[in-house]
XYZ file of C-alpha atoms in Angstrom:
392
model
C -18.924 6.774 7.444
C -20.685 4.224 9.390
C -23.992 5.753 11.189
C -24.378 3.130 13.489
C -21.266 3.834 15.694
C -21.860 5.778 18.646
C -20.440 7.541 21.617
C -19.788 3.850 23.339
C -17.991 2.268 20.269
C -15.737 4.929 20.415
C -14.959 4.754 23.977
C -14.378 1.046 23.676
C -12.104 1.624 20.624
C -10.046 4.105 22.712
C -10.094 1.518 25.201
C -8.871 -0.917 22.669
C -6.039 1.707 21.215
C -4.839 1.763 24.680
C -4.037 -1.598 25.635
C -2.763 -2.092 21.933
C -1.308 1.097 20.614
C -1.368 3.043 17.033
C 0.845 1.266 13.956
C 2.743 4.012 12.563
C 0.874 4.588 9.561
C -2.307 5.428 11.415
C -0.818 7.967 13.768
C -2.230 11.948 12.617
C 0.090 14.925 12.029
C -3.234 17.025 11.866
C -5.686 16.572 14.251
C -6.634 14.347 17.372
C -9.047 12.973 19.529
C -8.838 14.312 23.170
C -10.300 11.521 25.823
C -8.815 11.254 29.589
C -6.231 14.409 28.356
C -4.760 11.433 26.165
C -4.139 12.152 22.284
C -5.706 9.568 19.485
C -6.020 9.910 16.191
C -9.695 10.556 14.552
C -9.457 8.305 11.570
C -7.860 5.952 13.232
C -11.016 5.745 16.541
C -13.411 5.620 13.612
C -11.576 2.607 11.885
C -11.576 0.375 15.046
C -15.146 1.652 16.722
C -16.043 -0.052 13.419
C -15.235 -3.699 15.309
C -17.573 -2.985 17.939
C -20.435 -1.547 16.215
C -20.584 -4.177 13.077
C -17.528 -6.723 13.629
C -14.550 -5.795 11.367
C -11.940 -2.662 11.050
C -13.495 -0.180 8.840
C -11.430 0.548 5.923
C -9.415 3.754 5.758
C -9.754 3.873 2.212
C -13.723 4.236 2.307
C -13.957 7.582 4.254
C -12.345 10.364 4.428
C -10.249 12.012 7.671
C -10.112 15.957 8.681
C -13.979 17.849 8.167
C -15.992 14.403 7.794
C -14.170 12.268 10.804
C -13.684 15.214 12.991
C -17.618 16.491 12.356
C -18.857 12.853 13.047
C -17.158 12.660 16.170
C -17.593 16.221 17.639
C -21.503 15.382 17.117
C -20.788 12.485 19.331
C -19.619 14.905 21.700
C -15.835 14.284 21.756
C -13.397 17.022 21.512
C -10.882 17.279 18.541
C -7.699 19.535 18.430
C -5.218 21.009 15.829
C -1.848 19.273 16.330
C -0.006 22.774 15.253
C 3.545 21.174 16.970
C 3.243 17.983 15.250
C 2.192 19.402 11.904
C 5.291 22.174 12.037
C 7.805 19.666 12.596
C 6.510 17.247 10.147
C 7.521 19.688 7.288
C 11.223 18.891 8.356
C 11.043 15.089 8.253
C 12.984 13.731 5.178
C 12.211 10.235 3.658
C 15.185 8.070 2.576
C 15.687 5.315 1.015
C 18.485 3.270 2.274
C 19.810 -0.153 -0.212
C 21.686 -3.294 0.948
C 23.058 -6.133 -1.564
C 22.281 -9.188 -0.264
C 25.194 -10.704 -2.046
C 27.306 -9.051 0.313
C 24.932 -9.140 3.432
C 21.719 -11.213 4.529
C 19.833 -8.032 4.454
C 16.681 -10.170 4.626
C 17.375 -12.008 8.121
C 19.450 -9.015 9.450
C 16.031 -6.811 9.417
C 13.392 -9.490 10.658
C 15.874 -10.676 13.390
C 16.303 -7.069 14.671
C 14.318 -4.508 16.364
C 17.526 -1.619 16.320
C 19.861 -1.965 13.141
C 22.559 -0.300 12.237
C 22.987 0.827 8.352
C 26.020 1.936 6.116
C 26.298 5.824 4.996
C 28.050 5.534 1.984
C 26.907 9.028 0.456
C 28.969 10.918 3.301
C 27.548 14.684 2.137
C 24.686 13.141 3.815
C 26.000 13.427 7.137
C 24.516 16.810 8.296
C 21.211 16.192 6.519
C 19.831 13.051 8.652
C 17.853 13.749 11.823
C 16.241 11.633 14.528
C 12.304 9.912 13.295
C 13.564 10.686 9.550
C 11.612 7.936 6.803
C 13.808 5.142 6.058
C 12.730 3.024 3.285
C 14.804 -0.468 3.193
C 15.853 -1.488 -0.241
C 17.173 -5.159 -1.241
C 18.721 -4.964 -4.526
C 18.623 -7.802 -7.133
C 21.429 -9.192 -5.740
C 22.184 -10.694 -9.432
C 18.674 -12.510 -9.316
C 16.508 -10.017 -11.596
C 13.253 -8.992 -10.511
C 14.011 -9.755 -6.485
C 15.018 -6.766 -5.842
C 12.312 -3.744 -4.060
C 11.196 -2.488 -0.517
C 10.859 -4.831 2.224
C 10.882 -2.885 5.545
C 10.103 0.833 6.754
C 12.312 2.127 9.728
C 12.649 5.358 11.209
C 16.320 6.869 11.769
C 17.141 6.916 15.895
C 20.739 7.288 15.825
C 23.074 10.261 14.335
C 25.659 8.700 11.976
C 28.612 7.778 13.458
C 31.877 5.446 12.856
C 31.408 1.952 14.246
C 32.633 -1.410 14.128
C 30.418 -4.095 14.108
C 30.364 -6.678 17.073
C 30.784 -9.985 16.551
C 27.750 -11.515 16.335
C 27.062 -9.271 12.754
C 29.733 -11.499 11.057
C 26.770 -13.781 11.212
C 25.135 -11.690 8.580
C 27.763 -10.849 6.244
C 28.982 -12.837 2.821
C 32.262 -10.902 3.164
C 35.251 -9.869 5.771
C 33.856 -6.266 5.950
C 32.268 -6.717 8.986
C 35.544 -6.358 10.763
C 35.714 -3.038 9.265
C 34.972 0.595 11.021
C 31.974 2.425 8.965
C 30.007 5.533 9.037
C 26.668 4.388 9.982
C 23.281 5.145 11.050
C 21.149 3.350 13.730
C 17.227 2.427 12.641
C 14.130 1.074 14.174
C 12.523 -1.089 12.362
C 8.510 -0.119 12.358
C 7.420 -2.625 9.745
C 9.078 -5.345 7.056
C 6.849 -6.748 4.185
C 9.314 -9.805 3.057
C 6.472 -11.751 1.050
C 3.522 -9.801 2.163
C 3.512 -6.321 1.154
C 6.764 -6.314 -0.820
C 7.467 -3.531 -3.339
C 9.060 -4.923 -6.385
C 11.525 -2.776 -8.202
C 9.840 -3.754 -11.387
C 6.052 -2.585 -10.375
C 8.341 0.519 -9.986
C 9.521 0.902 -13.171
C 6.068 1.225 -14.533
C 4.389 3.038 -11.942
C 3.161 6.630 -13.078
C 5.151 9.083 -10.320
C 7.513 5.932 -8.756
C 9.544 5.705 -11.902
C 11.094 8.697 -11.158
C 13.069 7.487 -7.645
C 16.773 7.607 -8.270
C 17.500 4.424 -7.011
C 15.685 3.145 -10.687
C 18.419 5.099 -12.256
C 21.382 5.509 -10.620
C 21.580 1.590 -8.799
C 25.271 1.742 -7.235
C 24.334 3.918 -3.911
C 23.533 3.070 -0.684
C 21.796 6.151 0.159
C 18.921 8.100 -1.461
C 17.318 11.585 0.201
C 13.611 11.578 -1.626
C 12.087 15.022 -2.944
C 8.712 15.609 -0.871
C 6.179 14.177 -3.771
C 7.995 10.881 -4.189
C 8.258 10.282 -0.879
C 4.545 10.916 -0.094
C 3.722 8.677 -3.204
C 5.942 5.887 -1.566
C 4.247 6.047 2.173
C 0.926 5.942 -0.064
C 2.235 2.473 -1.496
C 3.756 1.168 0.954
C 0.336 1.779 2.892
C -1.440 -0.164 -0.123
C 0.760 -2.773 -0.730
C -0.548 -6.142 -0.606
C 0.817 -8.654 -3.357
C 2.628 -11.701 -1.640
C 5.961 -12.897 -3.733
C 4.868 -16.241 -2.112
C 0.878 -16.300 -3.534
C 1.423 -14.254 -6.985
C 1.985 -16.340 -9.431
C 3.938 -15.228 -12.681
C 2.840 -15.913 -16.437
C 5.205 -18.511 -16.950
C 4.507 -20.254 -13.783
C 0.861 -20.397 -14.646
C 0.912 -20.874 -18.770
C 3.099 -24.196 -17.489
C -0.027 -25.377 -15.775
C -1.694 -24.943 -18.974
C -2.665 -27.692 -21.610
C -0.712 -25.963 -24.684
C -3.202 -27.448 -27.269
C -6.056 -25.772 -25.925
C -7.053 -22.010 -28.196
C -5.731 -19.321 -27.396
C -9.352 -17.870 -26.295
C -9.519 -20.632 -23.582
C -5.898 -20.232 -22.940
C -6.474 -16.294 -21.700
C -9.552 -17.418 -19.837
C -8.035 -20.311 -17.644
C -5.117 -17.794 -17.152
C -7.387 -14.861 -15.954
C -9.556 -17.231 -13.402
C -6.543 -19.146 -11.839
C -5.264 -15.209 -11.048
C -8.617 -13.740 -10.486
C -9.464 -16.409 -8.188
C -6.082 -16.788 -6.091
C -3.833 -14.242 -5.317
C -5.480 -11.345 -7.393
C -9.112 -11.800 -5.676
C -6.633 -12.310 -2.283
C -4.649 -9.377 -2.049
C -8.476 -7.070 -2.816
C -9.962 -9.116 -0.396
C -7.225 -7.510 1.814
C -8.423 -4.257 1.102
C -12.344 -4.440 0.936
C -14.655 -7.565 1.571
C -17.506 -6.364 -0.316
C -18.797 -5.631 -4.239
C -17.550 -2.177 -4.215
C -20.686 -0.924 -5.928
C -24.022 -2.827 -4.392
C -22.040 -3.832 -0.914
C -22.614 -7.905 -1.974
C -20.187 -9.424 1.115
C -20.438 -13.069 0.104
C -17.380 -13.767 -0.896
C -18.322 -16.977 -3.169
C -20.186 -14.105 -5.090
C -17.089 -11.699 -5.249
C -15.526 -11.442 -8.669
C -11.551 -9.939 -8.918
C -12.641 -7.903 -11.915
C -9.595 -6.209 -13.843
C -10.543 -2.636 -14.827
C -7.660 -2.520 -17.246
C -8.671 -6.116 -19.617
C -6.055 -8.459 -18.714
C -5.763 -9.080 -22.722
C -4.617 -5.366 -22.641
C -2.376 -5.461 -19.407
C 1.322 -5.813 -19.033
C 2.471 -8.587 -16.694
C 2.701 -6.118 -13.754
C -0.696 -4.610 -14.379
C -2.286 -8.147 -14.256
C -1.387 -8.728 -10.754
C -1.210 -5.204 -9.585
C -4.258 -4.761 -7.503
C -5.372 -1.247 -7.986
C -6.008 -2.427 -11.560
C -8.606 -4.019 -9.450
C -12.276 -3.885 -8.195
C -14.312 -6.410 -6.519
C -17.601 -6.898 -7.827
C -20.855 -8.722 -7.795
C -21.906 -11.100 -10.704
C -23.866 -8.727 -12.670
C -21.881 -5.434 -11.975
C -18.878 -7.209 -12.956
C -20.612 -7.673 -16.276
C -21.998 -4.646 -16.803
C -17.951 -3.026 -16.111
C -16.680 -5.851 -18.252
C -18.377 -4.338 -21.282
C -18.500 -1.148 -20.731
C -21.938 -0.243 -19.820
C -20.728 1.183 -16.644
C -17.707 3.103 -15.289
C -16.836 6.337 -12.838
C -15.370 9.534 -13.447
C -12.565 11.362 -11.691
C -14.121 11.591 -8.115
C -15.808 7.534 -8.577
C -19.143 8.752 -8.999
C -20.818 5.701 -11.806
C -21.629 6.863 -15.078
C -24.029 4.445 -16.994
C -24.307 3.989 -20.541
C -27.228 5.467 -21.993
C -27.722 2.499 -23.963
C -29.354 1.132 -21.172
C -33.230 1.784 -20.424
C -34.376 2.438 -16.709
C -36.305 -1.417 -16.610
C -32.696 -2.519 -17.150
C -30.872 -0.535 -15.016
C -33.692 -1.510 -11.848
C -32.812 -4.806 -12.700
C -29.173 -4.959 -12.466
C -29.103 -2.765 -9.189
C -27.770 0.343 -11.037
C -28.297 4.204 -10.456
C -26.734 7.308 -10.501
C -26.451 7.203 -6.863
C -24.213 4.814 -6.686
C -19.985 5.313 -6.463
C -16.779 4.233 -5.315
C -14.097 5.471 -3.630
C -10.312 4.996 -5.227
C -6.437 5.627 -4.873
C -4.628 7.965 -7.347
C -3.205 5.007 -9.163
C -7.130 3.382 -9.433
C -7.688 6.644 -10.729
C -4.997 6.093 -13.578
C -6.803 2.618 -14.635
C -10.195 3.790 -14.275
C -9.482 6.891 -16.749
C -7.977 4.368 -19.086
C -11.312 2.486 -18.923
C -13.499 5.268 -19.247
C -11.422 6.203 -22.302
C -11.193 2.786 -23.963
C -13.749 0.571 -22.878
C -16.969 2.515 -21.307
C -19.735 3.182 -23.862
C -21.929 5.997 -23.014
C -24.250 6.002 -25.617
């Protein structure tokens, strides 16, 4: 939490919220702010007080909400209250995840064009289960290109199913006839779409630890997918993540054609790793913290995209996924590289005892030190401690 905000930051971050509003992501189900008898929510103040006390957002991901938010500010003497109404009915929102085939429709142009869309109900025992501000997950399917097919937009549901016809400026949209056709459908507003930016391959999917469960992986011929409560928390925590860019990640074939083939295999991996690692990789963490995540180093010429999983022991996806990720400064990069350092479950550092305390001065190291992570950091990091950390 940063110290340095006080009672006026947060008043000009209120001020801020406002004239600008709360993305949906941000809003709280739990607790909130009470300034003016207006509503805001704690983690969210702290986040953009942040801008006026030392320049930038402050990063969700580096404190926690609830006790330590709530404390900070009631010592600032702001009031916080228990959203019991919001947190009842939150228990009854569903998630969903709702697929288009962009053979058949421009499901692309259809969502970016449109604030209010309208959206097929093809699993019809789904009628009386759908309620006003469900979770709607958009889903383009491969579409017969492999590997283009994943989440792109999040909407909310704002419209009871019902039979429609389309009007005619849909036929704009559609590949086929069907738009002249009556269908059961459900009306959406569209909160946020992640076309390059963001995107959530079906592929990364496949692989990831919890995600690989979602229907949709298994069962691809629906239209319509009602999520059980852990997947769909595990999705919003994704989707809140997400940062790889179709447009800057480059795949391995793209970037081994760059490549002199006659060069060793050694420098091969190596030219690889830093033409990632410096691009789209060191990007998308960028994205998510601007500093070494151990010493606080903000220069970004000094920044290293270190891989916490090797990349000679990662899949394709895990190479570019960026909670296999950590920035780091020159030296604590090296020191994670081979093992000398690593964190447990809760990111507190544990340091090789190899090393003596002159050494440890040196490099910036103590026991002090930690780092906060996602579940799916957690997942890497526990495959580093177990393969790669040396503590003695």
């Amino acid at each position: 939490m940063p110290k340095d905000i006080n009672k006026g930051h947060v008043i000009e971050a209120i001020q801020k919220i406002d004239r600008e509003g709360v993305p949906e992501r941000r809003k709280s189900t739990r607790y909130s702010l009470v300034y003016n008898n207006k509503h805001y929510p704690p983690k969210y103040v702290i986040s953009i007080a942040n801008i006026f006390a030392n320049g930038e957002e402050y990063s969700s991901s580096k404190f926690s909400g609830g006790d330590e938010t709530n404390k900070f500010l009631e010592d600032l003497g702001f009031k916080i209250v228990a959203n019991e109404l919001e947190r009842d009915s939150e228990e009854y929102i569903d998630t969903w995840i709702f697929q288009g085939n962009p053979r058949v429709f421009d499901v692309d142009n259809y969502i970016k064009n449109h604030k209010f869309i309208w959206w097929s109900l093809r699993q019809e025992h789904f009628v009386d289960k759908i309620k006003i501000d469900d979770k709607v997950f958009l889903w383009r399917s491969d579409g017969g290109q492999r590997g283009s097919g994943g989440i792109l937009a999040k909407a909310r549901v704002v419209g009871l199913p019902q039979e429609r016809t389309n009007d005619e400026n849909a036929k704009d949209y559609w590949h086929t006839d069907d738009w002249e056709n009556p269908y059961l459908s459900v009306k959406l507003e569209v909160l946020e779409v992640k076309l390059k930016e963001g995107f959530i391959n079906r592929l990364s999917l496949l692989e990831h630890p919890i995600l690989k469960d979602l229907l949709i992986l298994r069962l691809r011929q629906q239209t319509n997918y009602l999520l059980p409560q852990e997947l769909a928390i595990e999705l919003q925590k994704l989707w809140d993540l997400s940062y790889n860019t179709t447009e800057d990640v480059l795949d391995s074939n793209d970037i081994e054609n760059i490549i002199d083939s006659e060069i060793i295999e050694t420098e091969r991996e190596q030219v690889i790793k830093s033409r990632i690692g410096q691009s789209a990789f060191k990007k998308a963490l960028l994205k998510i913290e601007k500093k070494c995540s151990i010493c606080g180093v903000t220069d970004e010429r000094f920044l290293i995209a270190s891989h916490i999983k090797p990349w000679s022991q990662s899949n394709n996806r895990e190479r570019l996924d960026v909670n296999n990720g950590l920035l780091l400064c020159p030296n604590h990069d090296s020191l994670f590289d081979k093992g000398y350092i690593c964190f447990d479950g809760d990111g507190t550092i544990l340091i090789s005892d190899s090393l003596d305390e002159a050494t440890k001065v040196f490099l910036n190291i103590n026991e002090t030190r930690n780092i906060k992570m996602n579940e799916i950091q957690q997942q890497y990091i526990k495959w580093h401690r177990k393969n790669i950390f040396k503590s003695f």
